[in-house]
mmCIF file of C-alpha atoms and ligand atoms in Angstrom:
data_model
loop_
_atom_site.group_PDB
_atom_site.id
_atom_site.type_symbol
_atom_site.label_atom_id
_atom_site.label_comp_id
_atom_site.label_asym_id
_atom_site.label_seq_id
_atom_site.Cartn_x
_atom_site.Cartn_y
_atom_site.Cartn_z
ATOM 1 C CA MET Z 1 130.735 88.643 120.282
ATOM 2 C CA THR Z 2 133.050 85.817 121.176
ATOM 3 C CA ALA Z 3 130.627 83.017 120.317
ATOM 4 C CA PRO Z 4 132.110 80.539 117.871
ATOM 5 C CA HIS Z 5 131.101 81.443 114.315
ATOM 6 C CA ALA Z 6 129.538 78.090 113.466
ATOM 7 C CA THR Z 7 126.974 78.293 116.270
ATOM 8 C CA LEU Z 8 125.516 81.593 115.065
ATOM 9 C CA GLY Z 9 122.572 81.948 112.712
ATOM 10 C CA ALA Z 10 123.161 83.181 109.184
ATOM 11 C CA ALA Z 11 121.542 86.583 109.765
ATOM 12 C CA THR Z 12 123.629 87.157 112.900
ATOM 13 C CA ARG Z 13 126.836 86.281 111.096
ATOM 14 C CA LEU Z 14 125.892 88.611 108.259
ATOM 15 C CA LEU Z 15 125.335 91.538 110.617
ATOM 16 C CA HIS Z 16 128.605 91.138 112.469
ATOM 17 C CA ALA Z 17 131.015 90.008 109.729
ATOM 18 C CA GLY Z 18 133.579 92.715 109.127
ATOM 19 C CA ALA Z 19 132.380 94.943 111.986
ATOM 20 C CA PRO Z 20 135.214 97.167 113.226
ATOM 21 C CA ALA Z 21 136.947 96.251 116.495
ATOM 22 C CA LEU Z 22 136.634 98.656 119.389
ATOM 23 C CA ARG Z 23 139.709 100.735 120.156
ATOM 24 C CA ASP Z 24 140.266 102.244 123.606
ATOM 25 C CA GLY Z 25 136.905 100.842 124.677
ATOM 26 C CA SER Z 26 134.728 102.358 121.965
ATOM 27 C CA GLY Z 27 134.181 102.633 118.246
ATOM 28 C CA PRO Z 28 131.644 103.071 115.463
ATOM 29 C CA VAL Z 29 129.121 100.448 114.405
ATOM 30 C CA ASN Z 30 130.220 100.745 110.807
ATOM 31 C CA VAL Z 31 133.631 100.419 109.266
ATOM 32 C CA PRO Z 32 135.009 103.774 108.026
ATOM 33 C CA VAL Z 33 135.264 104.475 104.318
ATOM 34 C CA VAL Z 34 139.001 104.356 103.797
ATOM 35 C CA ARG Z 35 139.736 106.165 100.555
ATOM 36 C CA THR Z 36 143.358 105.935 99.614
ATOM 37 C CA SER Z 37 145.655 105.168 96.732
ATOM 38 C CA THR Z 38 148.777 105.032 98.908
ATOM 39 C CA VAL Z 39 149.426 103.017 102.028
ATOM 40 C CA ARG Z 40 152.021 104.541 104.361
ATOM 41 C CA PHE Z 41 154.389 102.498 106.534
ATOM 42 C CA GLU Z 42 156.326 103.427 109.636
ATOM 43 C CA SER Z 43 159.557 101.941 108.237
ATOM 44 C CA THR Z 44 160.981 100.229 105.178
ATOM 45 C CA ALA Z 45 160.985 97.028 107.218
ATOM 46 C CA ALA Z 46 157.236 97.325 107.816
ATOM 47 C CA TYR Z 47 156.680 97.912 104.095
ATOM 48 C CA THR Z 48 158.754 94.852 103.185
ATOM 49 C CA ASP Z 49 156.976 92.788 105.814
ATOM 50 C CA HIS Z 50 153.550 93.718 104.408
ATOM 51 C CA HIS Z 51 154.692 92.992 100.896
ATOM 52 C CA HIS Z 52 155.936 89.511 101.857
ATOM 53 C CA ARG Z 53 152.782 88.719 103.812
ATOM 54 C CA ARG Z 54 150.706 89.756 100.814
ATOM 55 C CA MET Z 55 152.758 87.615 98.458
ATOM 56 C CA ALA Z 56 152.156 84.699 100.843
ATOM 57 C CA GLY Z 57 148.405 85.134 100.410
ATOM 58 C CA GLU Z 58 147.505 87.205 103.473
ATOM 59 C CA ARG Z 59 144.828 89.870 102.979
ATOM 60 C CA VAL Z 60 146.995 92.876 103.783
ATOM 61 C CA ALA Z 61 147.489 95.929 101.578
ATOM 62 C CA SER Z 62 150.773 97.413 100.513
ATOM 63 C CA TYR Z 63 149.061 99.642 97.957
ATOM 64 C CA GLY Z 64 145.660 101.269 97.547
ATOM 65 C CA ARG Z 65 144.620 98.913 94.764
ATOM 66 C CA HIS Z 66 144.551 96.101 97.328
ATOM 67 C CA GLY Z 67 141.905 97.951 99.319
ATOM 68 C CA LEU Z 68 141.927 98.656 103.040
ATOM 69 C CA ASP Z 69 139.488 98.312 105.940
ATOM 70 C CA THR Z 70 136.278 98.948 103.969
ATOM 71 C CA HIS Z 71 137.202 96.349 101.368
ATOM 72 C CA ARG Z 72 138.245 93.796 104.010
ATOM 73 C CA ALA Z 73 134.969 94.248 105.863
ATOM 74 C CA LEU Z 74 132.911 93.715 102.710
ATOM 75 C CA GLU Z 75 134.999 90.670 101.743
ATOM 76 C CA ASP Z 76 134.386 89.222 105.217
ATOM 77 C CA ALA Z 77 130.643 89.819 104.991
ATOM 78 C CA ILE Z 78 130.400 88.306 101.500
ATOM 79 C CA THR Z 79 132.506 85.309 102.522
ATOM 80 C CA ALA Z 80 130.172 84.755 105.457
ATOM 81 C CA LEU Z 81 127.116 85.163 103.198
ATOM 82 C CA GLU Z 82 128.234 82.630 100.618
ATOM 83 C CA GLY Z 83 130.070 80.339 103.031
ATOM 84 C CA GLY Z 84 133.276 80.418 101.005
ATOM 85 C CA HIS Z 85 137.027 80.696 101.437
ATOM 86 C CA ARG Z 86 137.673 84.124 99.919
ATOM 87 C CA ALA Z 87 135.737 86.924 98.218
ATOM 88 C CA PHE Z 88 137.014 89.115 95.377
ATOM 89 C CA LEU Z 89 135.470 92.506 94.607
ATOM 90 C CA ALA Z 90 135.103 93.482 90.961
ATOM 91 C CA PRO Z 91 133.876 96.702 89.322
ATOM 92 C CA SER Z 92 130.742 95.026 87.874
ATOM 93 C CA GLY Z 93 128.979 91.703 87.769
ATOM 94 C CA LEU Z 94 130.164 91.142 84.231
ATOM 95 C CA ALA Z 95 133.769 91.902 85.277
ATOM 96 C CA ALA Z 96 133.404 89.227 87.974
ATOM 97 C CA ILE Z 97 132.222 86.714 85.363
ATOM 98 C CA SER Z 98 135.050 87.631 82.961
ATOM 99 C CA LEU Z 99 137.554 87.348 85.813
ATOM 100 C CA VAL Z 100 136.502 83.762 86.507
ATOM 101 C CA LEU Z 101 136.580 82.773 82.835
ATOM 102 C CA VAL Z 102 139.996 84.333 82.222
ATOM 103 C CA ALA Z 103 141.419 82.983 85.490
ATOM 104 C CA LEU Z 104 140.394 79.378 84.851
ATOM 105 C CA LEU Z 105 140.694 79.024 81.073
ATOM 106 C CA SER Z 106 143.784 79.054 78.854
ATOM 107 C CA PRO Z 107 144.313 78.815 75.078
ATOM 108 C CA GLY Z 108 143.101 75.410 73.865
ATOM 109 C CA ASP Z 109 140.689 74.956 76.756
ATOM 110 C CA HIS Z 110 137.004 74.141 76.454
ATOM 111 C CA ALA Z 111 134.256 75.135 78.870
ATOM 112 C CA LEU Z 112 130.642 74.026 79.079
ATOM 113 C CA VAL Z 113 128.212 76.889 79.675
ATOM 114 C CA ALA Z 114 124.470 76.558 80.390
ATOM 115 C CA ASP Z 115 122.566 78.059 77.479
ATOM 116 C CA SER Z 116 120.323 80.059 79.838
ATOM 117 C CA VAL Z 117 123.050 82.200 81.440
ATOM 118 C CA TYR Z 118 123.109 85.987 81.552
ATOM 119 C CA SER Z 119 123.331 86.802 77.885
ATOM 120 C CA PRO Z 120 126.376 89.144 77.854
ATOM 121 C CA VAL Z 121 128.521 86.085 78.714
ATOM 122 C CA ARG Z 122 128.154 85.250 75.011
ATOM 123 C CA ARG Z 123 129.649 88.622 74.139
ATOM 124 C CA VAL Z 124 132.627 87.924 76.394
ATOM 125 C CA ASP Z 125 132.937 84.653 74.519
ATOM 126 C CA ALA Z 126 132.716 86.231 71.038
ATOM 127 C CA THR Z 127 134.874 89.291 71.690
ATOM 128 C CA LEU Z 128 137.507 88.064 74.149
ATOM 129 C CA LEU Z 129 137.657 84.322 74.789
ATOM 130 C CA GLN Z 130 137.566 83.207 71.143
ATOM 131 C CA ARG Z 131 140.449 85.576 70.433
ATOM 132 C CA LEU Z 132 142.380 83.850 73.240
ATOM 133 C CA GLY Z 133 141.762 80.422 71.693
ATOM 134 C CA ILE Z 134 139.223 79.389 74.359
ATOM 135 C CA THR Z 135 136.089 77.501 73.300
ATOM 136 C CA LEU Z 136 132.790 77.889 75.126
ATOM 137 C CA GLU Z 137 130.096 75.330 74.293
ATOM 138 C CA TYR Z 138 126.511 76.008 75.350
ATOM 139 C CA PHE Z 139 124.513 73.102 76.723
ATOM 140 C CA SER Z 140 120.927 72.594 77.764
ATOM 141 C CA PRO Z 141 120.954 72.041 81.515
ATOM 142 C CA SER Z 142 117.583 70.233 81.364
ATOM 143 C CA GLN Z 143 117.949 68.182 78.181
ATOM 144 C CA ASP Z 144 121.615 67.443 77.545
ATOM 145 C CA ASP Z 145 123.670 64.632 79.028
ATOM 146 C CA LEU Z 146 126.474 66.708 80.536
ATOM 147 C CA SER Z 147 128.909 63.804 80.881
ATOM 148 C CA ALA Z 148 128.679 63.131 77.124
ATOM 149 C CA LYS Z 149 129.674 66.732 76.439
ATOM 150 C CA ILE Z 150 132.850 66.690 78.513
ATOM 151 C CA ARG Z 151 136.022 66.672 76.429
ATOM 152 C CA HIS Z 152 139.624 65.946 77.375
ATOM 153 C CA ASN Z 153 140.259 69.715 77.484
ATOM 154 C CA THR Z 154 137.101 70.768 79.362
ATOM 155 C CA ARG Z 155 138.288 72.931 82.257
ATOM 156 C CA LEU Z 156 135.124 74.582 83.580
ATOM 157 C CA VAL Z 157 131.362 74.151 83.823
ATOM 158 C CA TYR Z 158 129.627 77.521 84.107
ATOM 159 C CA VAL Z 159 125.941 77.819 85.001
ATOM 160 C CA GLU Z 160 123.342 80.152 86.463
ATOM 161 C CA SER Z 161 120.424 79.040 88.620
ATOM 162 C CA PRO Z 162 117.717 80.052 88.359
ATOM 163 C CA SER Z 163 118.562 81.214 84.856
ATOM 164 C CA SER Z 164 118.158 84.693 83.455
ATOM 165 C CA LEU Z 165 114.724 85.721 82.110
ATOM 166 C CA LEU Z 166 112.783 82.447 82.688
ATOM 167 C CA TYR Z 167 114.330 81.339 86.032
ATOM 168 C CA GLU Z 168 115.016 77.772 84.960
ATOM 169 C CA VAL Z 169 116.145 75.967 88.144
ATOM 170 C CA LEU Z 170 119.169 73.743 87.607
ATOM 171 C CA ASP Z 171 120.013 70.534 89.446
ATOM 172 C CA LEU Z 172 123.313 71.913 90.714
ATOM 173 C CA PRO Z 173 124.302 68.875 92.850
ATOM 174 C CA ALA Z 174 123.823 66.603 89.806
ATOM 175 C CA ILE Z 175 125.810 68.949 87.518
ATOM 176 C CA ALA Z 176 128.587 69.248 90.094
ATOM 177 C CA ALA Z 177 128.743 65.462 90.553
ATOM 178 C CA VAL Z 178 129.339 64.976 86.810
ATOM 179 C CA ALA Z 179 131.903 67.793 86.596
ATOM 180 C CA HIS Z 180 133.767 66.695 89.718
ATOM 181 C CA ALA Z 181 133.951 63.085 88.482
ATOM 182 C CA HIS Z 182 136.129 64.573 85.700
ATOM 183 C CA GLY Z 183 138.045 66.907 88.028
ATOM 184 C CA ILE Z 184 136.343 69.976 86.550
ATOM 185 C CA PRO Z 185 135.306 72.924 88.758
ATOM 186 C CA VAL Z 186 131.822 74.426 88.596
ATOM 187 C CA ALA Z 187 131.153 78.156 88.705
ATOM 188 C CA THR Z 188 127.639 79.528 89.097
ATOM 189 C CA ASP Z 189 126.046 82.940 88.854
ATOM 190 C CA ASN Z 190 124.133 83.423 92.117
ATOM 191 C CA THR Z 191 122.801 86.917 91.499
ATOM 192 C CA TRP Z 192 119.099 85.914 91.565
ATOM 193 C CA SER Z 193 119.194 84.798 95.229
ATOM 194 C CA GLY Z 194 121.491 87.553 96.492
ATOM 195 C CA GLY Z 195 123.365 84.714 98.180
ATOM 196 C CA TRP Z 196 120.701 84.644 100.867
ATOM 197 C CA PHE Z 197 118.182 82.189 99.419
ATOM 198 C CA TYR Z 198 120.746 79.876 97.804
ATOM 199 C CA GLN Z 199 124.092 78.492 98.921
ATOM 200 C CA PRO Z 200 125.662 77.055 95.763
ATOM 201 C CA LEU Z 201 129.028 76.357 97.431
ATOM 202 C CA LYS Z 202 127.221 73.964 99.774
ATOM 203 C CA LEU Z 203 125.509 72.260 96.820
ATOM 204 C CA GLY Z 204 128.684 71.462 94.884
ATOM 205 C CA ALA Z 205 129.665 74.676 93.102
ATOM 206 C CA ASN Z 206 133.281 75.743 93.595
ATOM 207 C CA ILE Z 207 132.828 79.372 92.678
ATOM 208 C CA SER Z 208 129.833 81.609 93.278
ATOM 209 C CA ILE Z 209 129.546 84.860 91.338
ATOM 210 C CA GLN Z 210 127.153 87.707 91.959
ATOM 211 C CA ALA Z 211 126.339 91.018 90.410
ATOM 212 C CA ALA Z 212 126.378 92.908 93.726
ATOM 213 C CA THR Z 213 124.856 95.653 91.600
ATOM 214 C CA LYS Z 214 121.552 93.859 92.184
ATOM 215 C CA TYR Z 215 120.358 92.667 95.621
ATOM 216 C CA ILE Z 216 123.543 93.083 97.635
ATOM 217 C CA ALA Z 217 123.783 96.819 96.992
ATOM 218 C CA GLY Z 218 119.978 96.814 96.784
ATOM 219 C CA HIS Z 219 119.436 100.507 96.107
ATOM 220 C CA SER Z 220 120.251 100.906 92.422
ATOM 221 C CA ASP Z 221 123.259 103.066 93.221
ATOM 222 C CA VAL Z 222 126.316 100.842 92.787
ATOM 223 C CA MET Z 223 127.929 98.756 90.049
ATOM 224 C CA GLN Z 224 129.792 95.832 91.561
ATOM 225 C CA GLY Z 225 130.621 92.168 91.163
ATOM 226 C CA ILE Z 226 131.828 89.546 93.571
ATOM 227 C CA VAL Z 227 133.528 86.191 93.168
ATOM 228 C CA VAL Z 228 133.606 83.734 96.067
ATOM 229 C CA THR Z 229 135.868 80.681 95.972
ATOM 230 C CA ASP Z 230 135.534 77.513 97.996
ATOM 231 C CA THR Z 231 139.184 76.428 98.448
ATOM 232 C CA PRO Z 232 142.675 77.956 98.749
ATOM 233 C CA ALA Z 233 143.655 76.400 95.386
ATOM 234 C CA LEU Z 234 140.897 78.263 93.516
ATOM 235 C CA THR Z 235 141.518 81.396 95.585
ATOM 236 C CA GLU Z 236 145.097 81.362 94.328
ATOM 237 C CA LYS Z 237 144.024 81.037 90.687
ATOM 238 C CA ILE Z 238 141.434 83.813 90.918
ATOM 239 C CA SER Z 239 143.826 85.999 92.912
ATOM 240 C CA THR Z 240 146.555 85.730 90.275
ATOM 241 C CA ALA Z 241 144.213 86.855 87.467
ATOM 242 C CA TYR Z 242 142.631 89.521 89.691
ATOM 243 C CA GLU Z 243 146.042 91.085 90.316
ATOM 244 C CA ALA Z 244 147.127 90.772 86.693
ATOM 245 C CA LEU Z 245 143.992 92.545 85.480
ATOM 246 C CA GLY Z 246 144.480 95.293 88.089
ATOM 247 C CA LEU Z 247 140.941 94.881 89.351
ATOM 248 C CA THR Z 248 139.763 96.855 92.357
ATOM 249 C CA ILE Z 249 136.733 98.869 93.495
ATOM 250 C CA GLY Z 250 136.430 102.227 95.217
ATOM 251 C CA ALA Z 251 136.011 102.334 98.997
ATOM 252 C CA ASP Z 252 132.728 104.257 98.666
ATOM 253 C CA ASP Z 253 131.242 101.487 96.555
ATOM 254 C CA ALA Z 254 132.543 98.876 98.977
ATOM 255 C CA TYR Z 255 130.834 100.754 101.791
ATOM 256 C CA LEU Z 256 127.516 100.960 99.933
ATOM 257 C CA ALA Z 257 127.566 97.237 99.196
ATOM 258 C CA LEU Z 258 128.403 96.484 102.818
ATOM 259 C CA ARG Z 259 125.495 98.617 103.973
ATOM 260 C CA GLY Z 260 123.314 96.665 101.579
ATOM 261 C CA VAL Z 261 124.491 93.340 103.011
ATOM 262 C CA ARG Z 262 123.306 94.318 106.492
ATOM 263 C CA THR Z 263 119.681 94.552 105.342
ATOM 264 C CA LEU Z 264 119.765 91.872 102.638
ATOM 265 C CA PRO Z 265 117.664 89.258 104.504
ATOM 266 C CA VAL Z 266 114.871 91.678 105.366
ATOM 267 C CA ARG Z 267 114.742 93.227 101.909
ATOM 268 C CA LEU Z 268 114.714 89.867 100.171
ATOM 269 C CA ALA Z 269 111.962 88.536 102.425
ATOM 270 C CA GLN Z 270 109.816 91.522 101.409
ATOM 271 C CA HIS Z 271 110.671 91.190 97.697
ATOM 272 C CA GLN Z 272 109.605 87.555 97.973
ATOM 273 C CA ARG Z 273 106.294 88.385 99.699
ATOM 274 C CA HIS Z 274 105.417 91.038 97.139
ATOM 275 C CA ALA Z 275 106.568 89.037 94.127
ATOM 276 C CA THR Z 276 104.588 85.998 95.258
ATOM 277 C CA GLN Z 277 101.417 88.098 95.454
ATOM 278 C CA VAL Z 278 102.010 89.517 91.991
ATOM 279 C CA ALA Z 279 102.913 86.108 90.500
ATOM 280 C CA GLU Z 280 99.771 84.498 91.952
ATOM 281 C CA TRP Z 281 97.660 87.352 90.644
ATOM 282 C CA LEU Z 282 99.250 87.116 87.181
ATOM 283 C CA GLN Z 283 98.323 83.433 87.020
ATOM 284 C CA GLY Z 284 94.646 84.383 87.094
ATOM 285 C CA GLN Z 285 94.828 86.848 84.195
ATOM 286 C CA SER Z 286 93.229 85.843 80.900
ATOM 287 C CA GLN Z 287 95.919 87.613 78.841
ATOM 288 C CA VAL Z 288 98.721 85.654 80.573
ATOM 289 C CA GLY Z 289 99.866 82.352 79.083
ATOM 290 C CA GLN Z 290 102.507 81.327 81.619
ATOM 291 C CA VAL Z 291 104.076 82.806 84.743
ATOM 292 C CA PHE Z 292 107.740 82.120 85.535
ATOM 293 C CA TYR Z 293 108.433 82.196 89.273
ATOM 294 C CA PRO Z 294 109.978 79.113 90.905
ATOM 295 C CA ALA Z 295 107.995 79.555 94.119
ATOM 296 C CA LEU Z 296 104.754 78.859 92.210
ATOM 297 C CA PRO Z 297 103.800 75.171 92.293
ATOM 298 C CA SER Z 298 103.023 75.429 88.558
ATOM 299 C CA ASP Z 299 106.589 76.506 87.704
ATOM 300 C CA PRO Z 300 108.636 73.744 86.031
ATOM 301 C CA GLY Z 301 111.500 74.348 88.477
ATOM 302 C CA HIS Z 302 109.345 74.306 91.613
ATOM 303 C CA VAL Z 303 110.404 70.880 92.941
ATOM 304 C CA LEU Z 304 114.130 71.594 92.577
ATOM 305 C CA TRP Z 305 113.626 75.086 93.973
ATOM 306 C CA LYS Z 306 111.921 73.655 97.048
ATOM 307 C CA ARG Z 307 114.739 71.201 97.546
ATOM 308 C CA ASP Z 308 117.665 73.624 97.129
ATOM 309 C CA PHE Z 309 116.443 77.164 97.856
ATOM 310 C CA SER Z 310 115.120 78.826 100.997
ATOM 311 C CA GLY Z 311 113.221 81.550 99.185
ATOM 312 C CA ALA Z 312 112.497 83.360 95.941
ATOM 313 C CA SER Z 313 113.482 86.825 94.851
ATOM 314 C CA GLY Z 314 111.537 89.696 93.291
ATOM 315 C CA LEU Z 315 111.922 88.634 89.651
ATOM 316 C CA VAL Z 316 108.737 87.459 87.937
ATOM 317 C CA SER Z 317 108.430 86.934 84.195
ATOM 318 C CA PHE Z 318 105.318 86.090 82.262
ATOM 319 C CA ALA Z 319 104.487 85.133 78.708
ATOM 320 C CA PHE Z 320 101.381 86.586 77.134
ATOM 321 C CA ASP Z 321 98.880 84.197 75.649
ATOM 322 C CA ASP Z 322 99.548 83.073 72.084
ATOM 323 C CA ASP Z 323 97.294 85.742 70.524
ATOM 324 C CA ALA Z 324 99.534 88.565 71.740
ATOM 325 C CA ASP Z 325 102.270 90.055 69.630
ATOM 326 C CA ALA Z 326 105.334 92.156 70.457
ATOM 327 C CA HIS Z 327 103.245 95.289 69.928
ATOM 328 C CA THR Z 328 100.939 94.231 72.781
ATOM 329 C CA ALA Z 329 103.868 93.531 75.118
ATOM 330 C CA HIS Z 330 105.499 96.883 74.407
ATOM 331 C CA GLY Z 331 102.151 98.647 74.774
ATOM 332 C CA PHE Z 332 101.630 96.910 78.104
ATOM 333 C CA VAL Z 333 104.999 97.969 79.510
ATOM 334 C CA ASP Z 334 104.574 101.501 78.198
ATOM 335 C CA ALA Z 335 101.176 101.717 79.957
ATOM 336 C CA LEU Z 336 102.677 100.966 83.415
ATOM 337 C CA HIS Z 337 102.977 103.885 85.859
ATOM 338 C CA HIS Z 338 104.724 102.371 88.892
ATOM 339 C CA PHE Z 339 107.300 100.277 87.054
ATOM 340 C CA GLY Z 340 110.413 101.888 85.668
ATOM 341 C CA ILE Z 341 111.355 100.693 82.191
ATOM 342 C CA GLY Z 342 114.929 99.571 82.301
ATOM 343 C CA ALA Z 343 117.550 96.872 82.529
ATOM 344 C CA SER Z 344 119.032 95.696 85.811
ATOM 345 C CA TRP Z 345 116.991 94.928 88.956
ATOM 346 C CA GLY Z 346 117.562 94.192 92.642
ATOM 347 C CA GLY Z 347 116.926 97.730 93.869
ATOM 348 C CA TYR Z 348 113.974 98.744 96.040
ATOM 349 C CA GLU Z 349 111.952 99.775 93.012
ATOM 350 C CA SER Z 350 109.839 97.885 90.508
ATOM 351 C CA LEU Z 351 110.973 97.558 86.892
ATOM 352 C CA ALA Z 352 109.544 96.101 83.698
ATOM 353 C CA LEU Z 353 111.120 95.138 80.411
ATOM 354 C CA VAL Z 354 110.051 93.172 77.347
ATOM 355 C CA ALA Z 355 112.502 90.248 76.977
ATOM 356 C CA GLN Z 356 114.293 90.340 73.643
ATOM 357 C CA PRO Z 357 113.095 87.353 71.569
ATOM 358 C CA GLU Z 358 116.628 86.616 70.364
ATOM 359 C CA ARG Z 359 117.772 86.320 73.991
ATOM 360 C CA LEU Z 360 114.901 83.955 74.814
ATOM 361 C CA ARG Z 361 115.730 81.796 71.807
ATOM 362 C CA GLU Z 362 119.210 81.170 73.269
ATOM 363 C CA HIS Z 363 117.530 79.275 76.123
ATOM 364 C CA SER Z 364 116.590 75.671 75.339
ATOM 365 C CA ALA Z 365 113.952 75.858 78.073
ATOM 366 C CA TRP Z 366 112.005 78.367 75.976
ATOM 367 C CA LYS Z 367 109.651 76.741 73.480
ATOM 368 C CA GLY Z 368 107.169 79.593 73.124
ATOM 369 C CA THR Z 369 106.540 82.292 70.582
ATOM 370 C CA ALA Z 370 104.495 84.726 72.701
ATOM 371 C CA PRO Z 371 106.214 87.842 74.026
ATOM 372 C CA VAL Z 372 107.667 87.686 77.533
ATOM 373 C CA VAL Z 373 107.775 90.532 80.052
ATOM 374 C CA ARG Z 374 110.205 90.509 82.947
ATOM 375 C CA LEU Z 375 109.090 92.284 86.103
ATOM 376 C CA HIS Z 376 111.231 93.130 89.075
ATOM 377 C CA ILE Z 377 108.855 93.481 92.010
ATOM 378 C CA GLY Z 378 110.126 96.127 94.375
ATOM 379 C CA LEU Z 379 109.139 97.233 97.851
ATOM 380 C CA GLU Z 380 106.114 99.356 96.877
ATOM 381 C CA ASP Z 381 102.680 98.303 98.145
ATOM 382 C CA PRO Z 382 101.845 95.231 96.110
ATOM 383 C CA ALA Z 383 98.205 96.337 95.786
ATOM 384 C CA ASP Z 384 99.408 99.417 93.887
ATOM 385 C CA LEU Z 385 101.560 97.285 91.597
ATOM 386 C CA ILE Z 386 98.713 94.867 90.914
ATOM 387 C CA ALA Z 387 96.323 97.746 90.162
ATOM 388 C CA ASP Z 388 98.904 99.150 87.787
ATOM 389 C CA LEU Z 389 99.366 95.821 86.007
ATOM 390 C CA GLU Z 390 95.572 95.458 85.809
ATOM 391 C CA GLN Z 391 95.083 98.803 84.099
ATOM 392 C CA ALA Z 392 97.948 98.061 81.687
ATOM 393 C CA PHE Z 393 96.338 94.729 80.714
ATOM 394 C CA ALA Z 394 93.042 96.559 80.208
ATOM 395 C CA ARG Z 395 94.747 99.137 78.003
ATOM 396 C CA VAL Z 396 96.222 96.548 75.652
ATOM 397 C CA ALA Z 397 93.038 94.448 75.688
ATOM 398 C CA SER Z 398 90.972 97.411 74.506
ATOM 399 C CA ARG Z 399 93.456 98.185 71.730
ATOM 400 C CA PRO Z 400 91.445 98.065 68.503
ATOM 401 C CA ARG Z 401 92.237 94.951 66.486
ATOM 402 C CA LEU Z 402 92.298 95.005 62.704
ATOM 403 C CA ALA Z 403 88.724 94.398 61.619
ATOM 404 C CA VAL Z 404 88.239 91.510 59.237
ATOM 405 C CA ALA Z 405 85.504 92.493 56.804
HETATM 406 C C1 PLP V 1 123.050 92.058 86.019
HETATM 407 C C2 PLP V 1 123.601 90.696 85.995
HETATM 408 C C3 PLP V 1 124.971 90.460 85.774
HETATM 409 C C4 PLP V 1 125.932 91.573 85.448
HETATM 410 O O1 PLP V 1 126.090 92.494 86.464
HETATM 411 P P1 PLP V 1 126.567 93.999 86.160
HETATM 412 O O2 PLP V 1 126.951 94.527 87.480
HETATM 413 O O3 PLP V 1 125.396 94.686 85.531
HETATM 414 O O4 PLP V 1 127.727 93.907 85.212
HETATM 415 C C5 PLP V 1 125.413 89.183 85.818
HETATM 416 N N1 PLP V 1 124.594 88.148 86.046
HETATM 417 C C6 PLP V 1 123.268 88.319 86.237
HETATM 418 C C7 PLP V 1 122.399 87.148 86.469
HETATM 419 C C8 PLP V 1 122.739 89.604 86.214
HETATM 420 O O5 PLP V 1 121.411 89.757 86.357
#
């Protein structure tokens, strides 16, 4: 336990980060869930001392909102996972995104946002940022010349890789090189990889954001977001906004996310194995036009994925062939037995959803017209999932077509 951090493997670091110290020669494996709103001190001097240390940037709590042992342990594990300077815990993934945007942008500022990001970012833009006099401009990460889009008041480049719905893989080092040449930080949404298959802070991003709701918690029982910064200067900026917004999470949720972190590598490896089987099978289906999964050699992002990622998650989307309409896609999803129908993903269970066409149209990478189904491949036996998909395809294939007399 005294080995220098840098010499340990990533999985080892992840298992030990934030583990409680032994007291009197013994102690639990797991950090206790410390639920409290008030922190008590043995003297006014101790209270003042804590307050000053906190103001100086130390991670100590003088009040429950700052979180105690459970929060510190999760922050340590997440910081180790993402290889950053500091982790901030937010009540949802979207709150983590909003925190970053509000922390780094001021009235009159401009930010460049990849057009394929998690769609609710556009709602944050329309309902909050525009009101604050902040301008977000959406760019095509594959087609636009980023440097030509940078303005004198551009203060942030915000991306997500692979993107939502179609898993477009971005050339993060190239994007970061352009942004950094203009002194602009890059923030990326890293939810897809759970932080395990992708290390954006090592590839040039300055902030990594995750919906811990997804793979980190991993059991569909927690809402949570995390923000990881790469330097003390960005930590300070995020910290200031975090405090001003009064953000915090409950100790029980911190504990659940921490428990998820401990098994993240093994769960993700299994999601990848199962999703690869399903994606390969989907490729052979006559009703399927295109399969979106960066680990497939046919995927447009495969080369970049191989260069920058160490694995692929459980998300697989596919477009029907051009003959299919929305009715077919909805009928297909409704015919599934082992896939829940619902938003979100990252839990142990499989899910299916028809992608909303208006969301797809936001993404410049999408040129199609056929309906798209997003699958989250869970930890069930893949043979059962494939049999289920097969019967659902058969159901919609046998749907009577309008007879042309
Ligand atoms: C789900 C998701 C979010 C938002 O997380 P919530 O915890 O649901 O608010 C953000 N980004 C991506 C890529 C997501 O899939």
